[in-house]
Amino acid sequence: MKLPVWLRPVLFILVLLGAWQLAVYLHPHQLLPGPIKTAHGITDLVHHGLIIKYTVASLFRVTWGFFLAVIVAVPLGLIIGWYRRAELAFNPILQILRPISPLAWIPIAILWFGVGDLAAVFLIFVGCFLPLLLTVINAVQSVPAVYINAGRNFGLGPVTLMRRVLYPAIAPRLMTGLRITLGLAWLVVVAAEMIAVNSGLGFLIIDARNAGNRYDLVLAGMVIIGVVGLLLDNGIRSLERAKALRWGYAEKS
Amino acid sequence: MSTKTMIETNTPASTLRHKLRIDDVNMIFTRDGKSLPVLENINLEVFDGEFICLLGPSGCGKSTLLSAIAGFLKPTSGDILIDGEIVRGPDPRRIFVFQERGVFPWLTVEGNIGFGLGKLPRAERSRRIAHYVKMVGLEGFEKSYPHELSGGMKQRVEVARALAVNPDVMFLDEPFGALDSITRMIMRGELLRIWQAERKTILFVTHDIDEAVQLADRVVVMSARPGRIQEIVPIDIAHPRDISSPRYLELRDGILSQIGLAHNL
Ligand SMILES: Nc1ncnc2c1ncn2[C@@H]1O[C@H](COP(=O)(O)OP(=O)(O)OP(=O)(O)O)[C@@H](O)[C@H]1O
Ligand SMILES: [Mg+2]
């Protein structure tokens, strides 16, 4: 008997859920709530209207933090990558800032912006900005010289060269960078919401634990975070299939 | 009809004017503190509408010379003049064709060919694109992306992109080097056809002696590094050239012995 391809992951998930339920049944008080209780938790949250509310709150912060990081990091990366010497001046700072986890900025975010959306947006911005900037700088520096020379040959000045040659030349790598960074933003928002705000999916998890050890709600929150993260990734992946970007992936295969 | 008139207005009034003059050009690269002389005392005059082949062993500085003439590199000493003006940088009146590697992969065939036509009105732009798509035989591929094309087709796109801005000089650095021998023969024929129709001044780098003798008005033979001009061989055979004629073989053998290669390798 041969299973259709789409059925295999579904079956696999069902098997795992079954094993989880069985483990919980065998050791009732030592483990997590089982999948059934978790499902109840999710319906509970739906009834209270919390899922939509918190998901929207988290997405709102991610959107702003990510968006701000993109509009600052992409042009800046193009300029730094283009003017090599500027890159040398920036480089030590970037290398020191890079290993600092965005979560290390939480106290400063609260100090500057208080507890609220702004602090969370700031943290996401911090988390996305450097990886994006470095992606763009590296991408610009690896643009083949022939494209730049061809652009100059047709009479392009620095600004049009960036718009008509550098930017499209890095677009495929930029898209990959955006996808990775958006994933990062989704990781950061959950952590930020556990501390810096009192709404959102991260807050939901920490609040469910603090206010009465509702581990079913904790797990429900985790499931939702996973599902939304997957949807975000799929959304941005569909952008990668745009025709003008496909060359970047076609050439490698 | 309109094609015809456009070509005619492009034809230079006098065909024996100097287009390009190279005066005592030297090029010395420095690498790891050591200096590497690449071009030595290059002197050359090229007429308007002339087809020049630069021929020489690998590493002798052909690409370096061509880049300097195109304005991408500055010679260490000496002057390069085009139309009596010193070359100070790349210019849309003189287009460099970088094998097929210079085709922009993010643009379609149309987008590539129209790349240098941004300032033209829309209708004129698409008319020119259509004209050059036809000239290089890419009808039906206007909306294709370069990764969907063969090497020879990409090469045509790049030639068409250069022709579309109506330059007076074209630089081609081993443009057919990466193509298979059949496609290479076809492309040579097409380049000659285009050159005869549009009368551009062409500087063509190759290390293929047959290619040089088939295409050029004059073959500039360069010595091994540091590159010097060893000899300039005028090819006095009318097009289309019979590549088995005694004169052809004589010229080719002359160049062969000039570079120090006997007939029987
Ligand atoms: N930017 C550079 N810096 C230092 N050395 C260079 C540079 N560009 C070229 N060279 C050196 O100059 C010499 C001539 O190079 P060039 O590319 O002009 O040769 P070529 O005649 O075009 O050779 P080929 O037929 O293999 O293309 C080579 O030895 C090369 O290593
Ligand atoms: Mg070369």
Coordinates of C-alpha atoms in Angstrom, one line a residue, chain B:
Chain B
M1 CA 11.5 51.2 -44.1
S2 CA 12.2 53.2 -40.9
T3 CA 15.0 50.8 -40.1
K4 CA 16.8 51.7 -43.3
T5 CA 16.7 55.5 -42.7
M6 CA 17.9 55.0 -39.2
I7 CA 20.9 53.1 -40.3
E8 CA 21.7 55.6 -43.0
T9 CA 21.8 58.6 -40.7
N10 CA 24.1 56.6 -38.4
T11 CA 26.7 56.1 -41.1
P12 CA 29.6 58.4 -40.6
A13 CA 30.2 60.9 -43.4
S14 CA 33.9 60.2 -43.7
T15 CA 35.0 56.6 -43.2
L16 CA 38.7 57.3 -43.0
R17 CA 38.7 59.6 -40.0
H18 CA 40.6 58.6 -36.9
K19 CA 38.2 57.4 -34.2
L20 CA 40.7 56.3 -31.6
R21 CA 44.3 57.2 -30.9
I22 CA 46.4 55.4 -28.3
D23 CA 49.6 57.4 -27.4
D24 CA 52.4 55.6 -25.6
V25 CA 50.2 53.8 -23.2
N26 CA 51.8 51.9 -20.3
M27 CA 50.0 50.0 -17.7
I28 CA 51.7 48.8 -14.5
F29 CA 49.8 46.9 -11.9
T30 CA 51.0 46.7 -8.3
R31 CA 50.2 43.5 -6.5
D32 CA 51.6 42.7 -3.0
G33 CA 54.0 45.6 -3.3
K34 CA 55.5 44.2 -6.5
S35 CA 54.9 46.0 -9.8
L36 CA 53.8 44.1 -12.8
P37 CA 54.2 45.8 -16.1
V38 CA 51.3 44.6 -18.3
L39 CA 51.2 47.0 -21.3
E40 CA 54.3 48.7 -22.7
N41 CA 54.4 51.5 -25.2
I42 CA 51.2 50.9 -26.9
N43 CA 50.6 53.1 -29.9
L44 CA 47.6 52.5 -32.2
E45 CA 45.3 54.5 -34.4
V46 CA 41.9 53.1 -35.4
F47 CA 39.8 54.5 -38.2
D48 CA 36.1 55.3 -37.9
G49 CA 34.1 52.2 -38.8
E50 CA 37.1 49.9 -38.6
F51 CA 37.0 46.3 -37.3
I52 CA 40.1 45.7 -35.3
C53 CA 41.1 42.4 -33.7
L54 CA 43.5 42.3 -30.8
L55 CA 45.3 39.0 -30.8
G56 CA 47.8 37.7 -28.4
P57 CA 48.7 35.0 -25.9
S58 CA 46.8 34.6 -22.7
G59 CA 47.8 37.1 -20.0
C60 CA 49.4 39.5 -22.5
G61 CA 47.1 42.3 -21.5
K62 CA 44.4 42.3 -24.1
S63 CA 41.6 42.7 -21.7
T64 CA 43.5 45.3 -19.8
L65 CA 44.0 47.4 -22.9
L66 CA 40.4 47.0 -23.9
S67 CA 39.2 48.1 -20.4
A68 CA 41.5 51.1 -20.5
I69 CA 40.1 52.1 -23.9
A70 CA 36.6 51.7 -22.6
G71 CA 37.4 53.9 -19.6
F72 CA 37.2 51.3 -16.8
L73 CA 40.9 51.5 -16.1
K74 CA 43.2 54.4 -16.1
P75 CA 46.6 53.8 -17.8
T76 CA 49.7 54.3 -15.7
S77 CA 51.0 56.7 -18.4
G78 CA 50.0 57.8 -21.9
D79 CA 46.8 58.9 -23.3
I80 CA 43.8 57.3 -25.0
L81 CA 41.8 59.6 -27.2
I82 CA 38.5 59.0 -28.8
D83 CA 37.2 61.6 -31.2
G84 CA 40.1 63.7 -30.1
E85 CA 39.0 63.7 -26.4
I86 CA 40.9 62.0 -23.6
V87 CA 38.9 59.0 -22.3
R88 CA 38.1 59.7 -18.6
G89 CA 35.5 57.0 -17.9
P90 CA 32.9 54.7 -19.4
D91 CA 30.5 56.4 -21.8
P92 CA 27.2 55.2 -23.4
R93 CA 28.6 56.1 -26.8
R94 CA 31.1 53.2 -26.4
I95 CA 29.7 50.0 -25.1
F96 CA 31.6 47.1 -23.7
V97 CA 30.2 43.6 -24.3
F98 CA 31.2 41.2 -21.5
Q99 CA 30.8 37.8 -23.1
E100 CA 27.3 36.8 -22.0
R101 CA 28.1 37.4 -18.4
G102 CA 27.0 41.0 -18.5
V103 CA 23.3 40.3 -19.3
F104 CA 21.2 41.3 -16.3
P105 CA 19.5 38.1 -15.0
W106 CA 16.7 40.0 -13.3
L107 CA 15.5 41.6 -16.6
T108 CA 13.8 39.9 -19.5
V109 CA 15.3 39.9 -23.0
E110 CA 13.2 43.1 -23.6
G111 CA 14.3 44.7 -20.4
N112 CA 17.9 44.0 -21.1
I113 CA 17.8 45.3 -24.6
G114 CA 16.0 48.4 -23.4
F115 CA 18.2 49.0 -20.4
G116 CA 20.1 51.9 -21.9
L117 CA 17.0 53.5 -23.5
G118 CA 15.4 54.9 -20.3
K119 CA 15.4 58.4 -21.6
L120 CA 13.5 57.7 -24.8
P121 CA 9.8 58.1 -25.1
R122 CA 7.9 54.8 -24.6
A123 CA 6.9 54.3 -28.2
E124 CA 10.4 54.9 -29.6
R125 CA 11.8 52.7 -26.9
S126 CA 9.7 49.7 -27.8
R127 CA 10.2 50.3 -31.5
R128 CA 14.0 50.1 -31.0
I129 CA 13.7 47.1 -28.8
A130 CA 11.7 45.3 -31.4
H131 CA 14.2 46.3 -34.1
Y132 CA 17.1 44.8 -32.3
V133 CA 15.3 41.8 -31.0
K134 CA 14.7 41.0 -34.7
M135 CA 18.2 41.9 -35.7
V136 CA 19.7 39.3 -33.4
G137 CA 17.0 36.8 -34.1
L138 CA 15.4 36.6 -30.7
E139 CA 11.8 37.1 -31.8
G140 CA 9.5 35.1 -29.5
F141 CA 11.9 35.4 -26.6
E142 CA 11.1 39.0 -25.7
K143 CA 9.6 38.0 -22.3
S144 CA 12.1 35.3 -21.5
Y145 CA 14.6 35.6 -18.7
P146 CA 18.3 35.0 -19.3
H147 CA 18.4 31.8 -17.3
E148 CA 15.9 30.4 -19.8
L149 CA 18.2 31.1 -22.7
S150 CA 21.2 29.3 -24.1
G151 CA 24.7 30.8 -24.0
G152 CA 24.6 31.9 -27.6
M153 CA 21.2 33.6 -27.1
K154 CA 22.5 35.5 -24.0
Q155 CA 25.4 36.6 -26.1
R156 CA 22.9 38.0 -28.7
V157 CA 21.0 39.8 -26.0
E158 CA 24.1 41.5 -24.8
V159 CA 25.1 42.5 -28.3
A160 CA 21.6 43.8 -29.0
R161 CA 21.6 45.8 -25.7
A162 CA 24.8 47.4 -26.8
L163 CA 23.6 48.2 -30.3
A164 CA 20.3 49.6 -29.0
V165 CA 21.9 52.7 -27.6
N166 CA 23.5 53.3 -31.0
P167 CA 27.1 53.6 -29.8
D168 CA 29.8 54.5 -32.2
V169 CA 32.3 52.1 -30.7
M170 CA 31.9 48.6 -29.5
F171 CA 34.4 46.6 -27.4
L172 CA 34.1 42.9 -27.4
D173 CA 36.3 40.8 -25.2
E174 CA 36.4 37.2 -26.5
P175 CA 32.7 37.5 -26.9
F176 CA 32.3 34.0 -28.4
G177 CA 34.9 32.3 -26.2
A178 CA 32.4 30.4 -24.2
L179 CA 30.3 29.2 -27.1
D180 CA 30.5 25.9 -29.0
S181 CA 32.3 26.0 -32.3
I182 CA 29.2 25.9 -34.5
T183 CA 27.4 28.7 -32.6
R184 CA 30.7 30.6 -32.7
M185 CA 30.8 30.4 -36.5
I186 CA 27.2 31.5 -36.7
M187 CA 27.8 34.4 -34.3
R188 CA 30.8 35.6 -36.3
G189 CA 28.7 35.7 -39.4
E190 CA 26.0 37.7 -37.6
L191 CA 28.5 40.1 -36.1
L192 CA 29.9 40.8 -39.6
R193 CA 26.4 41.3 -41.0
I194 CA 25.5 43.7 -38.1
W195 CA 28.8 45.6 -38.5
Q196 CA 28.3 46.0 -42.2
A197 CA 24.8 47.3 -41.6
E198 CA 25.6 49.7 -38.8
R199 CA 29.3 50.5 -39.4
K200 CA 30.4 50.7 -35.8
T201 CA 34.0 50.9 -34.9
I202 CA 34.7 47.5 -33.3
L203 CA 37.6 46.4 -31.1
F204 CA 37.4 42.7 -30.7
V205 CA 39.7 40.7 -28.5
T206 CA 40.4 37.1 -29.3
H207 CA 43.1 34.5 -29.0
D208 CA 41.8 32.6 -32.0
I209 CA 43.9 33.4 -35.1
D210 CA 41.2 32.1 -37.5
E211 CA 38.6 34.3 -35.8
A212 CA 40.9 37.3 -36.2
V213 CA 41.6 36.7 -39.9
Q214 CA 38.0 36.0 -40.6
L215 CA 36.7 39.2 -39.0
A216 CA 39.2 42.0 -38.9
D217 CA 40.2 44.8 -41.2
R218 CA 43.5 44.8 -39.3
V219 CA 44.8 42.3 -36.8
V220 CA 46.9 43.8 -34.0
V221 CA 49.3 41.1 -32.8
M222 CA 50.5 41.5 -29.2
S223 CA 53.5 39.9 -27.6
A224 CA 53.5 38.0 -24.3
R225 CA 53.5 40.0 -21.1
P226 CA 54.4 42.8 -20.9
G227 CA 52.2 43.3 -23.9
R228 CA 53.6 45.2 -26.8
I229 CA 52.2 45.6 -30.3
Q230 CA 54.3 43.2 -32.2
E231 CA 52.8 43.7 -35.6
I232 CA 49.7 45.1 -37.3
V233 CA 48.5 42.9 -40.1
P234 CA 46.0 44.4 -42.6
I235 CA 43.6 41.7 -43.9
D236 CA 43.0 42.7 -47.5
I237 CA 40.3 40.2 -48.4
A238 CA 36.8 41.4 -49.2
H239 CA 33.9 40.0 -47.2
P240 CA 32.5 37.3 -47.4
R241 CA 35.9 35.8 -47.0
D242 CA 36.8 32.5 -48.5
I243 CA 38.6 30.7 -45.7
S244 CA 40.3 28.3 -48.1
S245 CA 41.7 30.9 -50.5
P246 CA 45.5 31.1 -50.8
R247 CA 45.5 34.7 -49.5
Y248 CA 43.6 33.8 -46.4
L249 CA 45.9 30.9 -45.7
E250 CA 48.9 33.1 -46.4
L251 CA 47.8 35.8 -43.9
R252 CA 46.9 33.2 -41.3
D253 CA 50.3 31.5 -41.6
G254 CA 52.0 34.8 -41.5
I255 CA 50.4 35.6 -38.2
L256 CA 51.1 32.1 -36.9
S257 CA 54.8 32.4 -37.5
Q258 CA 54.6 35.9 -36.1
I259 CA 53.6 34.5 -32.8
G260 CA 56.3 31.8 -33.1
L261 CA 54.1 28.8 -33.9
A262 CA 55.1 26.5 -36.8
H263 CA 52.4 25.0 -39.1
N264 CA 52.7 21.5 -37.7
L265 CA 52.2 21.5 -33.9

